[in-house]
Amino acid sequence: MIIQRADLFKDLGPEVMNEISKIMVEESYEPGKLIFEAGSPAQFFYILTEGRVRLYIGTKAEISYTVNIPGEAFGWTGLVDRPEYIATAECVLPSKILKIEKERLAKIFEKDTASGMLFYKRLAGAVVQRLIYNYEYFQSAGDLKEVIPSYG
C-alpha cells in the first residue's frame, strides 16, 4: 500500500493504517482536470499515487509547486485548521490520487493520539520543506528583494 511508504504515515501502527485505509477513496483524473480550487471548502487532503499535479496560487499561477512523487501529500490546508484551500490543484498528467476526508481522519487520531502526534509532526515537516522549496525558488529567480530572517 502506497500510504505506508508516504512520509506522513511512516511508522504508524498497523491498526491505525487499517483504519485509514478504510476511509481512503482512490480517484483518477485526466490532464487539465481540477481536483480543488482556491477558496473551496478544505474537506479532504490527497496523496498522489501516480501522475503529476500542479498546485498554484493566483490567477496567473504566480506561485506554483508540482507534486510528482508517489506518496506525496497535498491539499493539507484543512488539516491545519484553515476552512478553505489556499491553492488550486490541477492535473498535468493522467493521475491517480487517494482522497482522505479530514474529519474522519481526525476521529481516527482522537482514538490513537500518539499516532496523531506523529502524523502532525511529519505534516509540519512537509510544510517546512514546501516553504524552503518556495523560498529557494524565489531567491534563485531574483523575486526576493529583501528577506527578513525568521528565527523560529
PDB file of N, CA and C in Angstrom, residues 16-106:
ATOM      1  N   VAL A  16      -3.915   1.466  13.055  1.00  0.00           N
ATOM      2  CA  VAL A  16      -4.228   2.811  12.577  1.00  0.00           C
ATOM      3  C   VAL A  16      -4.210   2.832  11.053  1.00  0.00           C
ATOM      4  N   MET A  17      -3.218   2.188  10.455  1.00  0.00           N
ATOM      5  CA  MET A  17      -3.135   2.149   8.990  1.00  0.00           C
ATOM      6  C   MET A  17      -4.349   1.444   8.398  1.00  0.00           C
ATOM      7  N   ASN A  18      -4.814   0.411   9.059  1.00  0.00           N
ATOM      8  CA  ASN A  18      -6.005  -0.298   8.587  1.00  0.00           C
ATOM      9  C   ASN A  18      -7.225   0.624   8.626  1.00  0.00           C
ATOM     10  N   GLU A  19      -7.370   1.383   9.707  1.00  0.00           N
ATOM     11  CA  GLU A  19      -8.490   2.327   9.819  1.00  0.00           C
ATOM     12  C   GLU A  19      -8.405   3.416   8.749  1.00  0.00           C
ATOM     13  N   ILE A  20      -7.208   3.917   8.511  1.00  0.00           N
ATOM     14  CA  ILE A  20      -7.032   4.958   7.494  1.00  0.00           C
ATOM     15  C   ILE A  20      -7.341   4.406   6.106  1.00  0.00           C
ATOM     16  N   SER A  21      -6.910   3.188   5.835  1.00  0.00           N
ATOM     17  CA  SER A  21      -7.173   2.605   4.507  1.00  0.00           C
ATOM     18  C   SER A  21      -8.671   2.467   4.239  1.00  0.00           C
ATOM     19  N   LYS A  22      -9.461   2.315   5.293  1.00  0.00           N
ATOM     20  CA  LYS A  22     -10.915   2.191   5.130  1.00  0.00           C
ATOM     21  C   LYS A  22     -11.576   3.506   4.714  1.00  0.00           C
ATOM     22  N   ILE A  23     -10.952   4.631   5.005  1.00  0.00           N
ATOM     23  CA  ILE A  23     -11.568   5.923   4.681  1.00  0.00           C
ATOM     24  C   ILE A  23     -10.986   6.558   3.416  1.00  0.00           C
ATOM     25  N   MET A  24     -10.011   5.915   2.801  1.00  0.00           N
ATOM     26  CA  MET A  24      -9.408   6.444   1.577  1.00  0.00           C
ATOM     27  C   MET A  24     -10.270   6.110   0.370  1.00  0.00           C
ATOM     28  N   VAL A  25     -10.303   7.037  -0.572  1.00  0.00           N
ATOM     29  CA  VAL A  25     -11.006   6.824  -1.833  1.00  0.00           C
ATOM     30  C   VAL A  25     -10.007   7.092  -2.949  1.00  0.00           C
ATOM     31  N   GLU A  26      -9.847   6.131  -3.860  1.00  0.00           N
ATOM     32  CA  GLU A  26      -8.957   6.353  -4.998  1.00  0.00           C
ATOM     33  C   GLU A  26      -9.742   6.997  -6.133  1.00  0.00           C
ATOM     34  N   GLU A  27      -9.166   8.051  -6.692  1.00  0.00           N
ATOM     35  CA  GLU A  27      -9.791   8.751  -7.810  1.00  0.00           C
ATOM     36  C   GLU A  27      -8.786   8.900  -8.942  1.00  0.00           C
ATOM     37  N   SER A  28      -9.302   8.940 -10.164  1.00  0.00           N
ATOM     38  CA  SER A  28      -8.469   9.139 -11.353  1.00  0.00           C
ATOM     39  C   SER A  28      -8.848  10.457 -12.007  1.00  0.00           C
ATOM     40  N   TYR A  29      -7.839  11.162 -12.497  1.00  0.00           N
ATOM     41  CA  TYR A  29      -8.050  12.461 -13.129  1.00  0.00           C
ATOM     42  C   TYR A  29      -7.267  12.530 -14.435  1.00  0.00           C
ATOM     43  N   GLU A  30      -7.835  13.223 -15.402  1.00  0.00           N
ATOM     44  CA  GLU A  30      -7.177  13.468 -16.681  1.00  0.00           C
ATOM     45  C   GLU A  30      -6.479  14.828 -16.641  1.00  0.00           C
ATOM     46  N   PRO A  31      -5.496  15.047 -17.524  1.00  0.00           N
ATOM     47  CA  PRO A  31      -4.823  16.348 -17.569  1.00  0.00           C
ATOM     48  C   PRO A  31      -5.822  17.493 -17.756  1.00  0.00           C
ATOM     49  N   GLY A  32      -5.582  18.576 -17.032  1.00  0.00           N
ATOM     50  CA  GLY A  32      -6.450  19.742 -17.098  1.00  0.00           C
ATOM     51  C   GLY A  32      -7.586  19.729 -16.094  1.00  0.00           C
ATOM     52  N   LYS A  33      -7.850  18.580 -15.498  1.00  0.00           N
ATOM     53  CA  LYS A  33      -8.939  18.462 -14.522  1.00  0.00           C
ATOM     54  C   LYS A  33      -8.496  19.063 -13.188  1.00  0.00           C
ATOM     55  N   LEU A  34      -9.384  19.874 -12.589  1.00  0.00           N
ATOM     56  CA  LEU A  34      -9.106  20.456 -11.277  1.00  0.00           C
ATOM     57  C   LEU A  34      -9.551  19.495 -10.182  1.00  0.00           C
ATOM     58  N   ILE A  35      -8.694  19.296  -9.206  1.00  0.00           N
ATOM     59  CA  ILE A  35      -9.023  18.461  -8.051  1.00  0.00           C
ATOM     60  C   ILE A  35      -9.731  19.320  -7.004  1.00  0.00           C
ATOM     61  N   PHE A  36      -9.210  20.517  -6.792  1.00  0.00           N
ATOM     62  CA  PHE A  36      -9.869  21.508  -5.938  1.00  0.00           C
ATOM     63  C   PHE A  36      -9.399  22.888  -6.371  1.00  0.00           C
ATOM     64  N   GLU A  37     -10.177  23.896  -5.985  1.00  0.00           N
ATOM     65  CA  GLU A  37      -9.857  25.279  -6.334  1.00  0.00           C
ATOM     66  C   GLU A  37      -9.631  26.102  -5.076  1.00  0.00           C
ATOM     67  N   ALA A  38      -8.770  27.096  -5.202  1.00  0.00           N
ATOM     68  CA  ALA A  38      -8.557  28.037  -4.100  1.00  0.00           C
ATOM     69  C   ALA A  38      -9.898  28.645  -3.715  1.00  0.00           C
ATOM     70  N   GLY A  39     -10.155  28.693  -2.416  1.00  0.00           N
ATOM     71  CA  GLY A  39     -11.399  29.256  -1.912  1.00  0.00           C
ATOM     72  C   GLY A  39     -12.494  28.235  -1.677  1.00  0.00           C
ATOM     73  N   SER A  40     -12.323  27.014  -2.198  1.00  0.00           N
ATOM     74  CA  SER A  40     -13.338  25.983  -1.959  1.00  0.00           C
ATOM     75  C   SER A  40     -13.101  25.345  -0.588  1.00  0.00           C
ATOM     76  N   PRO A  41     -14.147  24.766   0.015  1.00  0.00           N
ATOM     77  CA  PRO A  41     -14.002  24.175   1.352  1.00  0.00           C
ATOM     78  C   PRO A  41     -12.921  23.087   1.391  1.00  0.00           C
ATOM     79  N   ALA A  42     -12.047  23.173   2.381  1.00  0.00           N
ATOM     80  CA  ALA A  42     -10.931  22.233   2.530  1.00  0.00           C
ATOM     81  C   ALA A  42     -11.381  21.040   3.371  1.00  0.00           C
ATOM     82  N   GLN A  43     -12.104  20.124   2.749  1.00  0.00           N
ATOM     83  CA  GLN A  43     -12.657  18.970   3.460  1.00  0.00           C
ATOM     84  C   GLN A  43     -11.806  17.709   3.332  1.00  0.00           C
ATOM     85  N   PHE A  44     -10.892  17.693   2.377  1.00  0.00           N
ATOM     86  CA  PHE A  44     -10.101  16.499   2.101  1.00  0.00           C
ATOM     87  C   PHE A  44      -8.632  16.867   1.987  1.00  0.00           C
ATOM     88  N   PHE A  45      -7.792  15.854   2.152  1.00  0.00           N
ATOM     89  CA  PHE A  45      -6.417  16.011   1.713  1.00  0.00           C
ATOM     90  C   PHE A  45      -6.104  14.812   0.844  1.00  0.00           C
ATOM     91  N   TYR A  46      -5.025  14.916   0.083  1.00  0.00           N
ATOM     92  CA  TYR A  46      -4.787  13.989  -1.014  1.00  0.00           C
ATOM     93  C   TYR A  46      -3.366  13.447  -0.984  1.00  0.00           C
ATOM     94  N   ILE A  47      -3.227  12.247  -1.550  1.00  0.00           N
ATOM     95  CA  ILE A  47      -1.917  11.631  -1.706  1.00  0.00           C
ATOM     96  C   ILE A  47      -1.802  11.182  -3.152  1.00  0.00           C
ATOM     97  N   LEU A  48      -0.754  11.622  -3.814  1.00  0.00           N
ATOM     98  CA  LEU A  48      -0.517  11.231  -5.198  1.00  0.00           C
ATOM     99  C   LEU A  48      -0.016   9.793  -5.236  1.00  0.00           C
ATOM    100  N   THR A  49      -0.632   8.960  -6.056  1.00  0.00           N
ATOM    101  CA  THR A  49      -0.120   7.600  -6.242  1.00  0.00           C
ATOM    102  C   THR A  49       0.519   7.441  -7.616  1.00  0.00           C
ATOM    103  N   GLU A  50       0.079   8.275  -8.562  1.00  0.00           N
ATOM    104  CA  GLU A  50       0.597   8.180  -9.926  1.00  0.00           C
ATOM    105  C   GLU A  50       0.268   9.474 -10.660  1.00  0.00           C
ATOM    106  N   GLY A  51       1.199   9.963 -11.480  1.00  0.00           N
ATOM    107  CA  GLY A  51       0.929  11.136 -12.297  1.00  0.00           C
ATOM    108  C   GLY A  51       1.628  12.384 -11.804  1.00  0.00           C
ATOM    109  N   ARG A  52       1.017  13.527 -12.110  1.00  0.00           N
ATOM    110  CA  ARG A  52       1.601  14.818 -11.734  1.00  0.00           C
ATOM    111  C   ARG A  52       0.482  15.833 -11.542  1.00  0.00           C
ATOM    112  N   VAL A  53       0.586  16.599 -10.454  1.00  0.00           N
ATOM    113  CA  VAL A  53      -0.401  17.621 -10.113  1.00  0.00           C
ATOM    114  C   VAL A  53       0.337  18.932  -9.871  1.00  0.00           C
ATOM    115  N   ARG A  54      -0.198  20.004 -10.430  1.00  0.00           N
ATOM    116  CA  ARG A  54       0.378  21.332 -10.215  1.00  0.00           C
ATOM    117  C   ARG A  54      -0.510  22.092  -9.246  1.00  0.00           C
ATOM    118  N   LEU A  55       0.101  22.607  -8.197  1.00  0.00           N
ATOM    119  CA  LEU A  55      -0.590  23.470  -7.238  1.00  0.00           C
ATOM    120  C   LEU A  55      -0.198  24.899  -7.563  1.00  0.00           C
ATOM    121  N   TYR A  56      -1.179  25.779  -7.621  1.00  0.00           N
ATOM    122  CA  TYR A  56      -0.826  27.166  -7.888  1.00  0.00           C
ATOM    123  C   TYR A  56      -1.733  28.125  -7.136  1.00  0.00           C
ATOM    124  N   ILE A  57      -1.134  29.284  -6.837  1.00  0.00           N
ATOM    125  CA  ILE A  57      -1.836  30.361  -6.151  1.00  0.00           C
ATOM    126  C   ILE A  57      -1.834  31.560  -7.086  1.00  0.00           C
ATOM    127  N   GLY A  58      -2.984  32.175  -7.248  1.00  0.00           N
ATOM    128  CA  GLY A  58      -3.101  33.348  -8.112  1.00  0.00           C
ATOM    129  C   GLY A  58      -3.656  32.982  -9.475  1.00  0.00           C
ATOM    130  N   THR A  59      -4.259  33.945 -10.117  1.00  0.00           N
ATOM    131  CA  THR A  59      -4.894  33.685 -11.412  1.00  0.00           C
ATOM    132  C   THR A  59      -3.886  33.402 -12.507  1.00  0.00           C
ATOM    133  N   LYS A  60      -2.693  33.934 -12.376  1.00  0.00           N
ATOM    134  CA  LYS A  60      -1.659  33.688 -13.377  1.00  0.00           C
ATOM    135  C   LYS A  60      -0.610  32.721 -12.843  1.00  0.00           C
ATOM    136  N   ALA A  61      -0.966  31.973 -11.818  1.00  0.00           N
ATOM    137  CA  ALA A  61      -0.060  30.997 -11.204  1.00  0.00           C
ATOM    138  C   ALA A  61       1.240  31.661 -10.757  1.00  0.00           C
ATOM    139  N   GLU A  62       1.105  32.770 -10.026  1.00  0.00           N
ATOM    140  CA  GLU A  62       2.274  33.485  -9.543  1.00  0.00           C
ATOM    141  C   GLU A  62       3.163  32.596  -8.675  1.00  0.00           C
ATOM    142  N   ILE A  63       2.536  31.710  -7.939  1.00  0.00           N
ATOM    143  CA  ILE A  63       3.281  30.755  -7.116  1.00  0.00           C
ATOM    144  C   ILE A  63       2.792  29.368  -7.505  1.00  0.00           C
ATOM    145  N   SER A  64       3.720  28.485  -7.857  1.00  0.00           N
ATOM    146  CA  SER A  64       3.288  27.125  -8.192  1.00  0.00           C
ATOM    147  C   SER A  64       4.270  26.104  -7.649  1.00  0.00           C
ATOM    148  N   TYR A  65       3.777  24.901  -7.509  1.00  0.00           N
ATOM    149  CA  TYR A  65       4.559  23.779  -6.995  1.00  0.00           C
ATOM    150  C   TYR A  65       4.024  22.527  -7.681  1.00  0.00           C
ATOM    151  N   THR A  66       4.915  21.644  -8.088  1.00  0.00           N
ATOM    152  CA  THR A  66       4.493  20.418  -8.755  1.00  0.00           C
ATOM    153  C   THR A  66       4.621  19.231  -7.815  1.00  0.00           C
ATOM    154  N   VAL A  67       3.539  18.501  -7.672  1.00  0.00           N
ATOM    155  CA  VAL A  67       3.517  17.257  -6.891  1.00  0.00           C
ATOM    156  C   VAL A  67       3.725  16.131  -7.898  1.00  0.00           C
ATOM    157  N   ASN A  68       4.848  15.423  -7.797  1.00  0.00           N
ATOM    158  CA  ASN A  68       5.122  14.372  -8.774  1.00  0.00           C
ATOM    159  C   ASN A  68       5.776  13.126  -8.186  1.00  0.00           C
ATOM    160  N   ILE A  69       5.846  13.066  -6.884  1.00  0.00           N
ATOM    161  CA  ILE A  69       6.452  11.909  -6.224  1.00  0.00           C
ATOM    162  C   ILE A  69       5.341  11.053  -5.622  1.00  0.00           C
ATOM    163  N   PRO A  70       5.238   9.786  -6.036  1.00  0.00           N
ATOM    164  CA  PRO A  70       4.208   8.924  -5.433  1.00  0.00           C
ATOM    165  C   PRO A  70       4.340   8.911  -3.907  1.00  0.00           C
ATOM    166  N   GLY A  71       3.220   9.119  -3.242  1.00  0.00           N
ATOM    167  CA  GLY A  71       3.211   9.189  -1.785  1.00  0.00           C
ATOM    168  C   GLY A  71       3.236  10.610  -1.254  1.00  0.00           C
ATOM    169  N   GLU A  72       3.456  11.585  -2.144  1.00  0.00           N
ATOM    170  CA  GLU A  72       3.493  12.984  -1.708  1.00  0.00           C
ATOM    171  C   GLU A  72       2.080  13.482  -1.424  1.00  0.00           C
ATOM    172  N   ALA A  73       1.924  14.179  -0.313  1.00  0.00           N
ATOM    173  CA  ALA A  73       0.619  14.697   0.107  1.00  0.00           C
ATOM    174  C   ALA A  73       0.442  16.131  -0.367  1.00  0.00           C
ATOM    175  N   PHE A  74      -0.803  16.497  -0.607  1.00  0.00           N
ATOM    176  CA  PHE A  74      -1.132  17.875  -0.964  1.00  0.00           C
ATOM    177  C   PHE A  74      -2.574  18.147  -0.555  1.00  0.00           C
ATOM    178  N   GLY A  75      -2.933  19.414  -0.554  1.00  0.00           N
ATOM    179  CA  GLY A  75      -4.283  19.782  -0.140  1.00  0.00           C
ATOM    180  C   GLY A  75      -4.482  19.649   1.355  1.00  0.00           C
ATOM    181  N   TRP A  76      -3.413  19.788   2.126  1.00  0.00           N
ATOM    182  CA  TRP A  76      -3.498  19.582   3.571  1.00  0.00           C
ATOM    183  C   TRP A  76      -3.925  20.828   4.326  1.00  0.00           C
ATOM    184  N   THR A  77      -4.398  21.841   3.617  1.00  0.00           N
ATOM    185  CA  THR A  77      -4.832  23.085   4.259  1.00  0.00           C
ATOM    186  C   THR A  77      -5.838  22.837   5.379  1.00  0.00           C
ATOM    187  N   GLY A  78      -6.824  21.997   5.127  1.00  0.00           N
ATOM    188  CA  GLY A  78      -7.849  21.717   6.132  1.00  0.00           C
ATOM    189  C   GLY A  78      -7.307  21.019   7.363  1.00  0.00           C
ATOM    190  N   LEU A  79      -6.199  20.313   7.206  1.00  0.00           N
ATOM    191  CA  LEU A  79      -5.608  19.616   8.349  1.00  0.00           C
ATOM    192  C   LEU A  79      -4.960  20.577   9.331  1.00  0.00           C
ATOM    193  N   VAL A  80      -4.661  21.783   8.873  1.00  0.00           N
ATOM    194  CA  VAL A  80      -4.049  22.778   9.751  1.00  0.00           C
ATOM    195  C   VAL A  80      -5.051  23.870  10.108  1.00  0.00           C
ATOM    196  N   ASP A  81      -6.327  23.482  10.102  1.00  0.00           N
ATOM    197  CA  ASP A  81      -7.425  24.303  10.615  1.00  0.00           C
ATOM    198  C   ASP A  81      -7.735  25.545   9.785  1.00  0.00           C
ATOM    199  N   ARG A  82      -7.546  25.444   8.484  1.00  0.00           N
ATOM    200  CA  ARG A  82      -7.998  26.504   7.578  1.00  0.00           C
ATOM    201  C   ARG A  82      -9.250  25.995   6.882  1.00  0.00           C
ATOM    202  N   PRO A  83     -10.285  26.802   6.793  1.00  0.00           N
ATOM    203  CA  PRO A  83     -11.550  26.315   6.234  1.00  0.00           C
ATOM    204  C   PRO A  83     -11.560  26.156   4.715  1.00  0.00           C
ATOM    205  N   GLU A  84     -10.648  26.862   4.014  1.00  0.00           N
ATOM    206  CA  GLU A  84     -10.653  26.824   2.555  1.00  0.00           C
ATOM    207  C   GLU A  84      -9.253  26.531   2.026  1.00  0.00           C
ATOM    208  N   TYR A  85      -9.198  25.907   0.840  1.00  0.00           N
ATOM    209  CA  TYR A  85      -7.912  25.692   0.180  1.00  0.00           C
ATOM    210  C   TYR A  85      -7.331  27.042  -0.218  1.00  0.00           C
ATOM    211  N   ILE A  86      -6.019  27.186  -0.098  1.00  0.00           N
ATOM    212  CA  ILE A  86      -5.374  28.433  -0.497  1.00  0.00           C
ATOM    213  C   ILE A  86      -4.813  28.347  -1.909  1.00  0.00           C
ATOM    214  N   ALA A  87      -4.756  27.151  -2.463  1.00  0.00           N
ATOM    215  CA  ALA A  87      -4.231  26.946  -3.814  1.00  0.00           C
ATOM    216  C   ALA A  87      -5.247  26.174  -4.644  1.00  0.00           C
ATOM    217  N   THR A  88      -4.991  26.124  -5.936  1.00  0.00           N
ATOM    218  CA  THR A  88      -5.760  25.299  -6.863  1.00  0.00           C
ATOM    219  C   THR A  88      -4.877  24.128  -7.263  1.00  0.00           C
ATOM    220  N   ALA A  89      -5.455  22.929  -7.358  1.00  0.00           N
ATOM    221  CA  ALA A  89      -4.719  21.729  -7.770  1.00  0.00           C
ATOM    222  C   ALA A  89      -5.249  21.275  -9.125  1.00  0.00           C
ATOM    223  N   GLU A  90      -4.353  21.212 -10.109  1.00  0.00           N
ATOM    224  CA  GLU A  90      -4.717  20.823 -11.471  1.00  0.00           C
ATOM    225  C   GLU A  90      -3.820  19.682 -11.937  1.00  0.00           C
ATOM    226  N   CYS A  91      -4.415  18.655 -12.512  1.00  0.00           N
ATOM    227  CA  CYS A  91      -3.635  17.533 -13.030  1.00  0.00           C
ATOM    228  C   CYS A  91      -2.898  17.944 -14.295  1.00  0.00           C
ATOM    229  N   VAL A  92      -1.626  17.573 -14.354  1.00  0.00           N
ATOM    230  CA  VAL A  92      -0.792  17.850 -15.516  1.00  0.00           C
ATOM    231  C   VAL A  92      -0.707  16.606 -16.393  1.00  0.00           C
ATOM    232  N   LEU A  93      -0.676  15.452 -15.759  1.00  0.00           N
ATOM    233  CA  LEU A  93      -0.654  14.154 -16.440  1.00  0.00           C
ATOM    234  C   LEU A  93      -1.836  13.335 -15.932  1.00  0.00           C
ATOM    235  N   PRO A  94      -2.206  12.261 -16.632  1.00  0.00           N
ATOM    236  CA  PRO A  94      -3.210  11.366 -16.040  1.00  0.00           C
ATOM    237  C   PRO A  94      -2.719  10.958 -14.648  1.00  0.00           C
ATOM    238  N   SER A  95      -3.589  11.076 -13.665  1.00  0.00           N
ATOM    239  CA  SER A  95      -3.155  10.886 -12.278  1.00  0.00           C
ATOM    240  C   SER A  95      -4.136  10.042 -11.484  1.00  0.00           C
ATOM    241  N   LYS A  96      -3.567   9.296 -10.534  1.00  0.00           N
ATOM    242  CA  LYS A  96      -4.366   8.567  -9.550  1.00  0.00           C
ATOM    243  C   LYS A  96      -4.028   9.155  -8.193  1.00  0.00           C
ATOM    244  N   ILE A  97      -5.087   9.391  -7.428  1.00  0.00           N
ATOM    245  CA  ILE A  97      -4.943  10.111  -6.170  1.00  0.00           C
ATOM    246  C   ILE A  97      -5.797   9.450  -5.102  1.00  0.00           C
ATOM    247  N   LEU A  98      -5.254   9.376  -3.896  1.00  0.00           N
ATOM    248  CA  LEU A  98      -6.031   8.925  -2.746  1.00  0.00           C
ATOM    249  C   LEU A  98      -6.588  10.158  -2.050  1.00  0.00           C
ATOM    250  N   LYS A  99      -7.882  10.138  -1.785  1.00  0.00           N
ATOM    251  CA  LYS A  99      -8.560  11.258  -1.129  1.00  0.00           C
ATOM    252  C   LYS A  99      -8.970  10.801   0.266  1.00  0.00           C
ATOM    253  N   ILE A 100      -8.650  11.616   1.272  1.00  0.00           N
ATOM    254  CA  ILE A 100      -8.964  11.284   2.661  1.00  0.00           C
ATOM    255  C   ILE A 100      -9.719  12.454   3.288  1.00  0.00           C
ATOM    256  N   GLU A 101     -10.881  12.153   3.848  1.00  0.00           N
ATOM    257  CA  GLU A 101     -11.688  13.186   4.492  1.00  0.00           C
ATOM    258  C   GLU A 101     -11.054  13.569   5.826  1.00  0.00           C
ATOM    259  N   LYS A 102     -10.839  14.868   6.018  1.00  0.00           N
ATOM    260  CA  LYS A 102     -10.122  15.335   7.209  1.00  0.00           C
ATOM    261  C   LYS A 102     -10.850  15.013   8.513  1.00  0.00           C
ATOM    262  N   GLU A 103     -12.184  15.099   8.523  1.00  0.00           N
ATOM    263  CA  GLU A 103     -12.941  14.841   9.754  1.00  0.00           C
ATOM    264  C   GLU A 103     -12.839  13.372  10.165  1.00  0.00           C
ATOM    265  N   ARG A 104     -12.898  12.487   9.198  1.00  0.00           N
ATOM    266  CA  ARG A 104     -12.797  11.059   9.510  1.00  0.00           C
ATOM    267  C   ARG A 104     -11.390  10.701   9.978  1.00  0.00           C
ATOM    268  N   LEU A 105     -10.379  11.342   9.389  1.00  0.00           N
ATOM    269  CA  LEU A 105      -9.003  11.118   9.828  1.00  0.00           C
ATOM    270  C   LEU A 105      -8.823  11.626  11.259  1.00  0.00           C
ATOM    271  N   ALA A 106      -9.397  12.772  11.569  1.00  0.00           N
ATOM    272  CA  ALA A 106      -9.296  13.332  12.921  1.00  0.00           C
ATOM    273  C   ALA A 106      -9.883  12.378  13.957  1.00  0.00           C
TER     274      ALA A 106
END
